[in-house]
mmCIF file of C-alpha atoms in Angstrom:
data_model
loop_
_atom_site.group_PDB
_atom_site.id
_atom_site.type_symbol
_atom_site.label_atom_id
_atom_site.label_comp_id
_atom_site.label_asym_id
_atom_site.label_seq_id
_atom_site.Cartn_x
_atom_site.Cartn_y
_atom_site.Cartn_z
ATOM 1 C CA MET M 146 117.025 97.032 81.887
ATOM 2 C CA SER M 147 115.861 93.443 81.564
ATOM 3 C CA ALA M 148 115.509 91.627 78.268
ATOM 4 C CA PRO M 149 112.152 91.684 76.490
ATOM 5 C CA THR M 150 109.582 89.289 77.900
ATOM 6 C CA GLU M 151 109.486 86.062 75.973
ATOM 7 C CA SER M 152 106.021 85.474 74.546
ATOM 8 C CA PRO M 153 104.538 83.559 71.605
ATOM 9 C CA HIS M 154 105.171 85.248 68.269
ATOM 10 C CA ASN M 155 101.452 85.510 67.582
ATOM 11 C CA THR M 156 100.553 87.610 70.647
ATOM 12 C CA LEU M 157 98.147 90.538 70.710
ATOM 13 C CA VAL M 158 98.999 93.132 73.370
ATOM 14 C CA ILE M 159 96.309 95.526 74.652
ATOM 15 C CA ILE M 160 97.158 98.545 76.807
ATOM 16 C CA GLY M 161 94.197 99.262 79.072
ATOM 17 C CA ASN M 162 91.623 97.110 80.826
ATOM 18 C CA GLY M 163 88.585 99.353 80.687
ATOM 19 C CA MET M 164 85.249 98.992 78.934
ATOM 20 C CA ALA M 165 86.612 99.416 75.385
ATOM 21 C CA SER M 166 89.267 96.756 75.955
ATOM 22 C CA ASN M 167 86.770 94.365 77.538
ATOM 23 C CA ARG M 168 84.305 94.827 74.698
ATOM 24 C CA LEU M 169 87.040 93.997 72.195
ATOM 25 C CA LEU M 170 87.897 90.802 74.108
ATOM 26 C CA GLU M 171 84.227 89.798 74.077
ATOM 27 C CA GLN M 172 84.014 90.445 70.340
ATOM 28 C CA LEU M 173 87.170 88.402 69.627
ATOM 29 C CA GLY M 174 85.591 85.400 71.358
ATOM 30 C CA GLU M 175 87.182 82.032 72.084
ATOM 31 C CA HIS M 176 88.264 81.269 68.509
ATOM 32 C CA HIS M 177 90.510 84.242 67.825
ATOM 33 C CA PRO M 178 93.744 83.512 65.869
ATOM 34 C CA PHE M 179 96.194 84.568 68.595
ATOM 35 C CA GLU M 180 98.214 82.176 70.694
ATOM 36 C CA GLN M 181 97.834 84.649 73.539
ATOM 37 C CA ILE M 182 96.261 88.007 74.289
ATOM 38 C CA LEU M 183 98.155 90.055 76.875
ATOM 39 C CA VAL M 184 96.259 92.884 78.600
ATOM 40 C CA LEU M 185 98.276 95.466 80.560
ATOM 41 C CA SER M 186 96.309 97.255 83.291
ATOM 42 C CA ASN M 187 97.531 100.098 85.475
ATOM 43 C CA GLU M 188 94.909 99.215 88.101
ATOM 44 C CA ALA M 189 95.120 96.713 90.937
ATOM 45 C CA VAL M 190 91.735 95.087 90.325
ATOM 46 C CA PRO M 191 90.278 93.111 87.366
ATOM 47 C CA HIS M 192 88.053 94.730 84.763
ATOM 48 C CA TYR M 193 84.839 96.258 86.154
ATOM 49 C CA ASN M 194 81.858 98.079 84.669
ATOM 50 C CA ARG M 195 82.725 101.761 85.046
ATOM 51 C CA ILE M 196 79.124 102.756 84.343
ATOM 52 C CA MET M 197 78.344 101.326 87.783
ATOM 53 C CA LEU M 198 80.769 103.541 89.711
ATOM 54 C CA SER M 199 77.937 105.737 91.010
ATOM 55 C CA PRO M 200 75.969 102.805 92.538
ATOM 56 C CA LEU M 201 79.283 101.571 93.974
ATOM 57 C CA LEU M 202 79.880 104.993 95.532
ATOM 58 C CA ALA M 203 76.313 105.013 96.858
ATOM 59 C CA GLY M 204 76.796 101.603 98.488
ATOM 60 C CA ASP M 205 74.109 100.022 96.296
ATOM 61 C CA THR M 206 76.460 97.420 94.802
ATOM 62 C CA GLN M 207 79.848 95.823 95.397
ATOM 63 C CA LEU M 208 82.925 95.541 93.211
ATOM 64 C CA SER M 209 82.404 91.779 92.762
ATOM 65 C CA GLN M 210 78.911 92.454 91.359
ATOM 66 C CA ILE M 211 80.196 94.801 88.640
ATOM 67 C CA THR M 212 83.116 92.529 87.646
ATOM 68 C CA PRO M 213 81.661 90.562 84.720
ATOM 69 C CA HIS M 214 84.315 87.879 84.061
ATOM 70 C CA ASP M 215 86.140 85.345 86.234
ATOM 71 C CA GLU M 216 89.524 83.704 85.724
ATOM 72 C CA HIS M 217 87.983 80.785 83.831
ATOM 73 C CA TRP M 218 86.503 83.169 81.236
ATOM 74 C CA TYR M 219 89.962 84.580 80.505
ATOM 75 C CA GLN M 220 91.623 81.173 80.410
ATOM 76 C CA GLN M 221 89.108 79.913 77.826
ATOM 77 C CA ARG M 222 90.116 82.798 75.574
ATOM 78 C CA ARG M 223 93.893 82.537 76.142
ATOM 79 C CA ILE M 224 93.955 85.957 77.798
ATOM 80 C CA ARG M 225 96.477 87.007 80.449
ATOM 81 C CA ILE M 226 95.744 90.107 82.521
ATOM 82 C CA LEU M 227 98.783 91.802 84.065
ATOM 83 C CA LEU M 228 97.545 94.087 86.863
ATOM 84 C CA ASN M 229 99.612 96.995 88.225
ATOM 85 C CA HIS M 230 101.435 97.204 84.887
ATOM 86 C CA THR M 231 101.621 100.868 83.942
ATOM 87 C CA VAL M 232 103.170 101.295 80.514
ATOM 88 C CA THR M 233 105.737 104.068 80.771
ATOM 89 C CA ARG M 234 107.093 104.034 77.228
ATOM 90 C CA LEU M 235 106.163 102.857 73.749
ATOM 91 C CA ASP M 236 109.056 102.119 71.387
ATOM 92 C CA VAL M 237 107.574 101.830 67.913
ATOM 93 C CA ALA M 238 110.895 101.135 66.203
ATOM 94 C CA GLN M 239 111.729 98.184 68.486
ATOM 95 C CA ARG M 240 108.080 97.067 68.815
ATOM 96 C CA GLN M 241 108.418 97.108 72.594
ATOM 97 C CA LEU M 242 106.655 98.481 75.659
ATOM 98 C CA GLU M 243 108.291 99.410 78.936
ATOM 99 C CA CYS M 244 106.522 98.754 82.244
ATOM 100 C CA GLY M 245 108.916 99.964 84.907
ATOM 101 C CA GLN M 246 111.942 97.655 84.616
ATOM 102 C CA ARG M 247 110.144 95.214 82.355
ATOM 103 C CA ARG M 248 110.090 95.171 78.562
ATOM 104 C CA ILE M 249 107.286 93.541 76.617
ATOM 105 C CA GLY M 250 107.544 92.913 72.910
ATOM 106 C CA PHE M 251 104.552 93.026 70.571
ATOM 107 C CA SER M 252 103.716 92.144 67.002
ATOM 108 C CA GLN M 253 100.262 93.759 67.084
ATOM 109 C CA LEU M 254 99.183 96.366 69.631
ATOM 110 C CA VAL M 255 95.887 97.951 70.664
ATOM 111 C CA ILE M 256 96.004 101.185 72.671
ATOM 112 C CA ALA M 257 92.864 101.530 74.802
ATOM 113 C CA THR M 258 94.098 103.886 77.505
ATOM 114 C CA GLY M 259 90.845 105.841 77.821
ATOM 115 C CA SER M 260 90.738 109.415 79.079
ATOM 116 C CA GLN M 261 91.616 111.468 82.125
ATOM 117 C CA PRO M 262 89.670 114.157 84.020
ATOM 118 C CA SER M 263 90.200 117.701 82.755
ATOM 119 C CA ILE M 264 90.649 119.583 86.008
ATOM 120 C CA PRO M 265 90.824 123.363 85.438
ATOM 121 C CA HIS M 266 94.087 125.169 86.154
ATOM 122 C CA LEU M 267 92.839 126.975 89.254
ATOM 123 C CA PRO M 268 94.866 127.932 92.329
ATOM 124 C CA HIS M 269 94.692 125.034 94.853
ATOM 125 C CA ALA M 270 93.274 122.569 92.278
ATOM 126 C CA ASP M 271 96.173 120.291 93.251
ATOM 127 C CA ALA M 272 95.135 120.205 96.924
ATOM 128 C CA HIS M 273 94.931 116.860 98.733
ATOM 129 C CA ASN M 274 91.116 116.918 98.879
ATOM 130 C CA VAL M 275 90.512 117.682 95.168
ATOM 131 C CA SER M 276 89.743 114.733 92.904
ATOM 132 C CA GLY M 277 88.229 113.598 89.635
ATOM 133 C CA PHE M 278 85.646 110.825 89.251
ATOM 134 C CA ARG M 279 86.801 108.324 86.648
ATOM 135 C CA ASP M 280 87.826 105.000 88.172
ATOM 136 C CA ILE M 281 87.744 102.704 91.184
ATOM 137 C CA ARG M 282 90.612 104.553 92.839
ATOM 138 C CA ASP M 283 88.582 107.760 92.900
ATOM 139 C CA VAL M 284 85.670 105.900 94.497
ATOM 140 C CA GLU M 285 87.949 104.276 97.082
ATOM 141 C CA ARG M 286 89.423 107.656 98.073
ATOM 142 C CA MET M 287 85.930 109.117 98.524
ATOM 143 C CA LEU M 288 84.715 106.157 100.578
ATOM 144 C CA GLU M 289 87.797 106.344 102.803
ATOM 145 C CA GLN M 290 87.013 109.984 103.593
ATOM 146 C CA LEU M 291 83.280 109.493 104.215
ATOM 147 C CA PRO M 292 83.491 109.356 108.033
ATOM 148 C CA GLN M 293 85.098 112.833 108.058
ATOM 149 C CA LEU M 294 82.835 114.382 105.406
ATOM 150 C CA SER M 295 79.881 116.627 106.113
ATOM 151 C CA HIS M 296 79.880 118.429 102.750
ATOM 152 C CA VAL M 297 81.165 117.839 99.199
ATOM 153 C CA CYS M 298 81.255 120.231 96.236
ATOM 154 C CA VAL M 299 80.860 118.568 92.830
ATOM 155 C CA ILE M 300 81.873 120.965 90.057
ATOM 156 C CA GLY M 301 80.423 120.068 86.658
ATOM 157 C CA ALA M 302 76.892 118.738 86.146
ATOM 158 C CA GLY M 303 77.407 116.527 83.140
ATOM 159 C CA LEU M 304 76.486 112.870 83.461
ATOM 160 C CA LEU M 305 79.465 111.989 85.686
ATOM 161 C CA GLY M 306 78.912 114.997 87.942
ATOM 162 C CA VAL M 307 75.258 114.208 88.480
ATOM 163 C CA GLU M 308 76.106 110.571 89.213
ATOM 164 C CA ALA M 309 78.823 111.557 91.694
ATOM 165 C CA ALA M 310 76.457 113.952 93.459
ATOM 166 C CA VAL M 311 73.702 111.311 93.713
ATOM 167 C CA GLY M 312 76.139 108.667 94.960
ATOM 168 C CA LEU M 313 77.581 110.881 97.680
ATOM 169 C CA ARG M 314 74.174 112.163 98.747
ATOM 170 C CA SER M 315 73.022 108.538 99.108
ATOM 171 C CA GLN M 316 75.796 108.130 101.681
ATOM 172 C CA GLY M 317 74.276 110.914 103.790
ATOM 173 C CA VAL M 318 76.698 113.663 102.794
ATOM 174 C CA ASP M 319 75.487 117.188 101.982
ATOM 175 C CA VAL M 320 76.289 117.947 98.338
ATOM 176 C CA SER M 321 76.450 121.137 96.284
ATOM 177 C CA LEU M 322 76.417 120.605 92.506
ATOM 178 C CA LEU M 323 77.855 123.522 90.497
ATOM 179 C CA HIS M 324 77.553 123.956 86.724
ATOM 180 C CA ARG M 325 78.665 126.767 84.428
ATOM 181 C CA ASN M 326 75.943 126.185 81.839
ATOM 182 C CA PRO M 327 72.379 127.142 82.832
ATOM 183 C CA VAL M 328 71.287 123.706 81.529
ATOM 184 C CA LEU M 329 72.349 120.608 83.475
ATOM 185 C CA MET M 330 73.794 117.808 81.320
ATOM 186 C CA ASN M 331 73.647 120.262 78.425
ATOM 187 C CA ARG M 332 75.150 117.745 75.973
ATOM 188 C CA GLN M 333 72.186 115.400 76.415
ATOM 189 C CA LEU M 334 69.316 117.607 77.693
ATOM 190 C CA ASP M 335 67.501 120.804 76.826
ATOM 191 C CA ALA M 336 66.269 123.385 79.345
ATOM 192 C CA SER M 337 62.910 121.654 80.009
ATOM 193 C CA ALA M 338 64.453 118.223 80.624
ATOM 194 C CA ALA M 339 67.197 119.781 82.736
ATOM 195 C CA GLY M 340 64.525 121.495 84.829
ATOM 196 C CA LEU M 341 62.953 118.125 85.658
ATOM 197 C CA LEU M 342 66.374 116.677 86.478
ATOM 198 C CA GLN M 343 67.145 119.611 88.763
ATOM 199 C CA GLN M 344 63.809 119.094 90.499
ATOM 200 C CA SER M 345 64.661 115.426 91.051
ATOM 201 C CA LEU M 346 68.113 116.279 92.418
ATOM 202 C CA GLN M 347 66.724 118.894 94.783
ATOM 203 C CA GLN M 348 64.160 116.405 96.071
ATOM 204 C CA ARG M 349 67.120 114.208 97.028
ATOM 205 C CA GLY M 350 68.557 117.092 99.042
ATOM 206 C CA ILE M 351 71.257 118.145 96.550
ATOM 207 C CA ALA M 352 71.852 121.899 96.294
ATOM 208 C CA VAL M 353 72.027 122.717 92.566
ATOM 209 C CA HIS M 354 73.622 125.924 91.274
ATOM 210 C CA SER M 355 73.711 126.433 87.491
ATOM 211 C CA GLY M 356 74.798 129.330 85.316
ATOM 212 C CA ILE M 357 77.745 130.080 87.602
ATOM 213 C CA SER M 358 81.076 131.738 86.829
ATOM 214 C CA GLN M 359 84.406 132.677 88.422
ATOM 215 C CA ILE M 360 84.855 129.605 90.575
ATOM 216 C CA GLU M 361 87.554 129.981 93.230
ATOM 217 C CA LEU M 362 88.998 127.473 95.687
ATOM 218 C CA GLN M 363 89.954 128.731 99.143
ATOM 219 C CA ALA M 364 92.556 126.638 100.932
ATOM 220 C CA ARG M 365 94.043 126.134 104.360
ATOM 221 C CA GLY M 366 97.418 124.524 104.001
ATOM 222 C CA GLN M 367 97.204 121.619 101.543
ATOM 223 C CA ARG M 368 93.406 121.291 101.659
ATOM 224 C CA VAL M 369 90.548 123.254 100.104
ATOM 225 C CA SER M 370 88.276 124.622 102.814
ATOM 226 C CA ALA M 371 85.645 126.439 100.724
ATOM 227 C CA VAL M 372 84.451 127.064 97.176
ATOM 228 C CA SER M 373 83.124 130.429 95.989
ATOM 229 C CA TRP M 374 81.419 131.415 92.756
ATOM 230 C CA ASN M 375 79.396 134.148 91.094
ATOM 231 C CA THR M 376 75.841 133.758 89.827
ATOM 232 C CA ALA M 377 74.214 136.011 87.214
ATOM 233 C CA GLY M 378 72.070 138.638 88.914
ATOM 234 C CA SER M 379 73.791 138.263 92.292
ATOM 235 C CA ALA M 380 75.816 141.207 93.596
ATOM 236 C CA GLN M 381 77.970 139.136 95.942
ATOM 237 C CA PRO M 382 79.792 135.847 95.341
ATOM 238 C CA GLN M 383 78.411 132.779 97.078
ATOM 239 C CA GLN M 384 80.667 130.710 99.278
ATOM 240 C CA GLN M 385 80.307 127.131 100.491
ATOM 241 C CA PRO M 386 82.585 125.558 103.129
ATOM 242 C CA THR M 387 83.477 122.017 102.088
ATOM 243 C CA GLU M 388 85.762 119.075 102.921
ATOM 244 C CA LEU M 389 86.020 117.554 99.436
ATOM 245 C CA VAL M 390 85.926 118.922 95.866
ATOM 246 C CA ILE M 391 85.134 116.651 92.912
ATOM 247 C CA PHE M 392 85.790 118.026 89.410
ATOM 248 C CA THR M 393 83.698 116.478 86.615
ATOM 249 C CA THR M 394 84.306 119.236 84.096
ATOM 250 C CA GLY M 395 85.172 117.040 81.139
ATOM 251 C CA VAL M 396 87.803 114.556 80.052
ATOM 252 C CA SER M 397 90.713 114.502 77.615
ATOM 253 C CA PRO M 398 92.013 111.476 75.694
ATOM 254 C CA LEU M 399 95.069 109.817 77.252
ATOM 255 C CA ILE M 400 97.596 110.020 74.421
ATOM 256 C CA ARG M 401 100.839 110.434 76.372
ATOM 257 C CA LEU M 402 102.194 107.050 75.224
ATOM 258 C CA ALA M 403 101.662 107.909 71.565
ATOM 259 C CA GLY M 404 103.943 110.932 71.940
ATOM 260 C CA GLN M 405 105.588 111.897 68.672
ATOM 261 C CA GLN M 406 105.551 108.309 67.384
ATOM 262 C CA LEU M 407 101.896 108.104 66.286
ATOM 263 C CA ALA M 408 99.828 110.746 64.517
ATOM 264 C CA CYS M 409 97.729 112.570 67.131
ATOM 265 C CA ASP M 410 95.444 115.566 67.368
ATOM 266 C CA ARG M 411 93.149 115.712 70.388
ATOM 267 C CA GLY M 412 93.251 111.898 70.369
ATOM 268 C CA ILE M 413 95.265 109.194 68.620
ATOM 269 C CA LEU M 414 94.213 109.421 64.977
ATOM 270 C CA VAL M 415 92.639 106.281 63.496
ATOM 271 C CA ASP M 416 91.116 105.348 60.147
ATOM 272 C CA GLN M 417 87.883 103.466 59.468
ATOM 273 C CA TYR M 418 89.564 100.182 60.509
ATOM 274 C CA MET M 419 90.830 101.681 63.811
ATOM 275 C CA ARG M 420 94.402 101.646 62.455
ATOM 276 C CA THR M 421 96.845 104.294 63.659
ATOM 277 C CA SER M 422 99.582 105.829 61.521
ATOM 278 C CA VAL M 423 101.898 102.866 62.298
ATOM 279 C CA ASN M 424 101.273 99.435 60.823
ATOM 280 C CA GLY M 425 100.069 96.852 63.333
ATOM 281 C CA ILE M 426 99.124 99.424 65.994
ATOM 282 C CA TYR M 427 95.467 100.261 66.635
ATOM 283 C CA ALA M 428 93.624 102.607 68.994
ATOM 284 C CA LEU M 429 90.165 102.183 70.472
ATOM 285 C CA GLY M 430 87.712 104.054 72.674
ATOM 286 C CA GLU M 431 88.137 107.345 74.488
ATOM 287 C CA CYS M 432 91.835 107.716 73.614
ATOM 288 C CA CYS M 433 91.254 107.686 69.846
ATOM 289 C CA GLN M 434 90.048 110.266 67.348
ATOM 290 C CA PHE M 435 88.236 109.438 64.110
ATOM 291 C CA GLU M 436 88.011 112.404 61.753
ATOM 292 C CA GLN M 437 87.076 115.226 64.179
ATOM 293 C CA HIS M 438 85.345 113.037 66.745
ATOM 294 C CA THR M 439 86.440 111.861 70.189
ATOM 295 C CA TYR M 440 84.304 109.697 72.455
ATOM 296 C CA GLY M 441 82.715 109.519 75.892
ATOM 297 C CA LEU M 442 79.638 107.299 75.489
ATOM 298 C CA VAL M 443 79.681 103.550 74.980
ATOM 299 C CA ALA M 444 77.539 103.160 71.828
ATOM 300 C CA PRO M 445 80.133 104.368 69.271
ATOM 301 C CA ILE M 446 82.916 102.550 71.152
ATOM 302 C CA TRP M 447 80.958 99.295 70.835
ATOM 303 C CA ASP M 448 80.866 99.884 67.069
ATOM 304 C CA GLN M 449 84.614 100.502 67.068
ATOM 305 C CA ALA M 450 85.274 97.259 68.981
ATOM 306 C CA SER M 451 83.253 95.281 66.444
ATOM 307 C CA VAL M 452 85.182 96.785 63.538
ATOM 308 C CA LEU M 453 88.550 96.197 65.213
ATOM 309 C CA ALA M 454 87.727 92.594 66.163
ATOM 310 C CA GLN M 455 87.008 91.841 62.523
ATOM 311 C CA GLN M 456 90.168 93.631 61.414
ATOM 312 C CA LEU M 457 92.283 91.577 63.849
ATOM 313 C CA THR M 458 90.729 88.233 62.983
ATOM 314 C CA GLN M 459 90.194 88.613 59.217
ATOM 315 C CA PRO M 460 92.748 91.142 57.907
ATOM 316 C CA ALA M 461 92.941 89.460 54.489
ATOM 317 C CA ARG M 462 89.223 90.063 53.857
ATOM 318 C CA GLN M 463 89.412 93.825 54.146
ATOM 319 C CA HIS M 464 87.509 94.394 50.901
ATOM 320 C CA ASP M 465 84.262 93.122 52.474
ATOM 321 C CA GLN M 466 84.832 94.103 56.105
ATOM 322 C CA GLN M 467 82.646 96.503 58.029
ATOM 323 C CA VAL M 468 84.194 99.912 58.582
ATOM 324 C CA TYR M 469 83.677 102.445 61.328
ATOM 325 C CA ARG M 470 81.411 105.361 60.454
ATOM 326 C CA GLU M 471 79.948 108.097 62.601
ATOM 327 C CA GLN M 472 76.238 107.572 63.032
ATOM 328 C CA SER M 473 73.403 108.527 65.330
ATOM 329 C CA HIS M 474 72.787 106.315 68.339
ATOM 330 C CA LEU M 475 69.971 105.943 70.795
ATOM 331 C CA THR M 476 71.570 107.010 74.080
ATOM 332 C CA LYS M 477 69.981 105.411 77.131
ATOM 333 C CA LEU M 478 70.734 106.864 80.557
ATOM 334 C CA LYS M 479 69.314 106.569 84.044
ATOM 335 C CA VAL M 480 70.018 109.746 85.969
ATOM 336 C CA SER M 481 68.879 110.385 89.531
ATOM 337 C CA GLY M 482 66.261 107.653 89.119
ATOM 338 C CA LEU M 483 64.953 109.123 85.854
ATOM 339 C CA ASP M 484 65.100 107.258 82.541
ATOM 340 C CA VAL M 485 66.515 109.549 79.859
ATOM 341 C CA HIS M 486 66.720 108.486 76.202
ATOM 342 C CA SER M 487 68.014 110.825 73.500
ATOM 343 C CA LEU M 488 68.719 110.504 69.793
ATOM 344 C CA GLY M 489 70.010 112.886 67.191
ATOM 345 C CA GLN M 490 70.044 116.541 68.118
ATOM 346 C CA VAL M 491 68.317 117.960 71.209
ATOM 347 C CA GLU M 492 67.852 121.544 69.950
ATOM 348 C CA ALA M 493 66.014 122.573 66.770
ATOM 349 C CA GLY M 494 67.774 124.514 64.050
ATOM 350 C CA ALA M 495 66.377 127.416 62.042
ATOM 351 C CA ASP M 496 64.811 125.134 59.434
ATOM 352 C CA GLU M 497 63.263 122.709 61.946
ATOM 353 C CA GLU M 498 60.172 122.527 64.122
ATOM 354 C CA THR M 499 59.556 121.060 67.555
ATOM 355 C CA LEU M 500 56.769 118.939 69.017
ATOM 356 C CA SER M 501 56.853 118.703 72.808
ATOM 357 C CA TYR M 502 54.921 117.532 75.857
ATOM 358 C CA LEU M 503 55.754 118.370 79.491
ATOM 359 C CA ASP M 504 54.129 117.166 82.720
ATOM 360 C CA GLU M 505 56.233 118.472 85.603
ATOM 361 C CA GLN M 506 54.133 116.816 88.287
ATOM 362 C CA ALA M 507 54.464 113.381 86.693
ATOM 363 C CA MET M 508 58.122 114.072 85.714
ATOM 364 C CA LEU M 509 57.389 113.305 82.053
ATOM 365 C CA TYR M 510 58.829 115.061 79.022
ATOM 366 C CA LYS M 511 58.909 114.304 75.318
ATOM 367 C CA LYS M 512 60.374 116.358 72.535
ATOM 368 C CA ILE M 513 60.592 115.534 68.838
ATOM 369 C CA ILE M 514 62.464 117.658 66.305
ATOM 370 C CA LEU M 515 61.317 117.517 62.681
ATOM 371 C CA ARG M 516 63.023 118.580 59.483
ATOM 372 C CA ASN M 517 60.959 118.287 56.302
ATOM 373 C CA ASN M 518 58.463 116.095 58.227
ATOM 374 C CA ARG M 519 61.172 113.626 59.225
ATOM 375 C CA ILE M 520 62.581 113.095 62.705
ATOM 376 C CA SER M 521 66.038 114.620 63.214
ATOM 377 C CA GLY M 522 66.116 114.289 66.990
ATOM 378 C CA ALA M 523 64.106 113.254 70.032
ATOM 379 C CA LEU M 524 64.350 113.395 73.808
ATOM 380 C CA CYS M 525 62.306 111.265 76.197
ATOM 381 C CA LEU M 526 62.434 111.634 79.973
ATOM 382 C CA GLY M 527 60.352 109.475 82.311
ATOM 383 C CA ASP M 528 58.378 107.676 79.586
ATOM 384 C CA VAL M 529 60.926 106.066 77.245
ATOM 385 C CA ARG M 530 58.793 103.253 75.847
ATOM 386 C CA ASP M 531 58.754 104.655 72.326
ATOM 387 C CA SER M 532 62.338 105.875 72.023
ATOM 388 C CA GLN M 533 63.412 102.860 69.955
ATOM 389 C CA TRP M 534 60.522 103.450 67.543
ATOM 390 C CA TYR M 535 61.446 107.125 67.186
ATOM 391 C CA PHE M 536 65.029 106.042 66.526
ATOM 392 C CA GLU M 537 63.903 103.667 63.760
ATOM 393 C CA LEU M 538 61.800 106.408 62.168
ATOM 394 C CA MET M 539 64.789 108.756 62.243
ATOM 395 C CA ARG M 540 67.265 106.164 60.958
ATOM 396 C CA ASN M 541 64.964 105.214 58.070
ATOM 397 C CA GLN M 542 64.088 108.857 57.399
ATOM 398 C CA GLU M 543 60.393 108.010 57.208
ATOM 399 C CA CYS M 544 57.934 110.796 56.520
ATOM 400 C CA VAL M 545 55.702 111.331 59.589
ATOM 401 C CA THR M 546 53.230 113.796 58.090
ATOM 402 C CA GLN M 547 50.262 111.467 58.694
ATOM 403 C CA LEU M 548 51.416 110.754 62.272
ATOM 404 C CA ARG M 549 52.409 114.173 63.556
ATOM 405 C CA ASP M 550 49.212 114.843 65.559
ATOM 406 C CA ARG M 551 49.725 111.611 67.528
ATOM 407 C CA LEU M 552 53.499 111.239 67.351
ATOM 408 C CA LEU M 553 54.139 112.416 70.918
ATOM 409 C CA PHE M 554 51.727 109.788 72.262
ATOM 410 C CA GLY M 555 53.805 106.940 70.870
ATOM 411 C CA ARG M 556 53.583 104.048 68.499
ATOM 412 C CA ALA M 557 50.404 102.547 69.969
ATOM 413 C CA ALA M 558 48.478 105.797 69.423
ATOM 414 C CA CYS M 559 49.768 106.112 65.846
ATOM 415 C CA VAL M 560 48.915 102.505 64.978
ATOM 416 C CA ALA M 561 45.449 102.875 66.482
#
């Protein structure tokens, strides 16, 4: 084993080069206190916007167009990116990382390793033509196989699954989208909104099957040749021959490096300053857990990056620093060409009431949930002009009694 890499004493090391890591670098700016920031990436390409993987898969953009920073940007900020550097071991006692035969010492460390696809433990799930959809390597494998593909099964109709299905369908491939829950994107949508989304997907030529169970993979040799499943009310299982299976059935935080050295539950445990259980080591993004929460959307991770940047640059001023707290966010998505904005909860509880408007022909849907005449949640699909206003009303807990008859028609109607 080689000796530890010589680096300036005041070096910040970051494991991971994804969106959380990049956001932290942006927040640290050019005037951070470190002589050098060293970013270790297990990928072969510079940082890219992972939200744009679906347009990349569809052929609507190129990697260079979703790569936000050039070499000059990094040089201005004293940042070195080491590509193809997979960290294989973290030694907390020696304050060292191992990357193959190379050792890298650290004084302060940020773990931003993200998450990995949760592929179910099914027979043949390890076949050559079964994949997740998380990074550029997944997209490259799909694009390489395109000339031989006539059909793809995407299993899991959360946000990533829908995006994968749309991207592949845009390349001319037949796609079946399978989902266990009767409601597509059930974490963000209710049944009415999901119905409009399903209509949009079917108009694109995507075969959508929801409320399914007992998924099985049939294989020939080392490749899956068909997928079968049961649907409620159907006497016989359905079967679909396919050349590629994409699982988008959830993710799990990547905490392998933390091992027994850092306190972990489902993710690496952090406090309100993003500190782990070991002094000088922090965790950020999808790999971390704050209280009982883990993360998959960017809004809370942006808040975490802001808190951590302040902690790293002004540790002596902790008494007046911002801290990370769980809070409601306005989630903005564009799914299958539809604008979807959601805030708070999407289903009403026993002590709540619902205001809603649905126009299937125009692909418009609005839903507002009220508790004690205050907004506790809202969902806008198609017309999202007033989502920010609804969010402000909810955040400020303003009474909307005088507005309720016009609330669904937006701010302009209420002001008028």
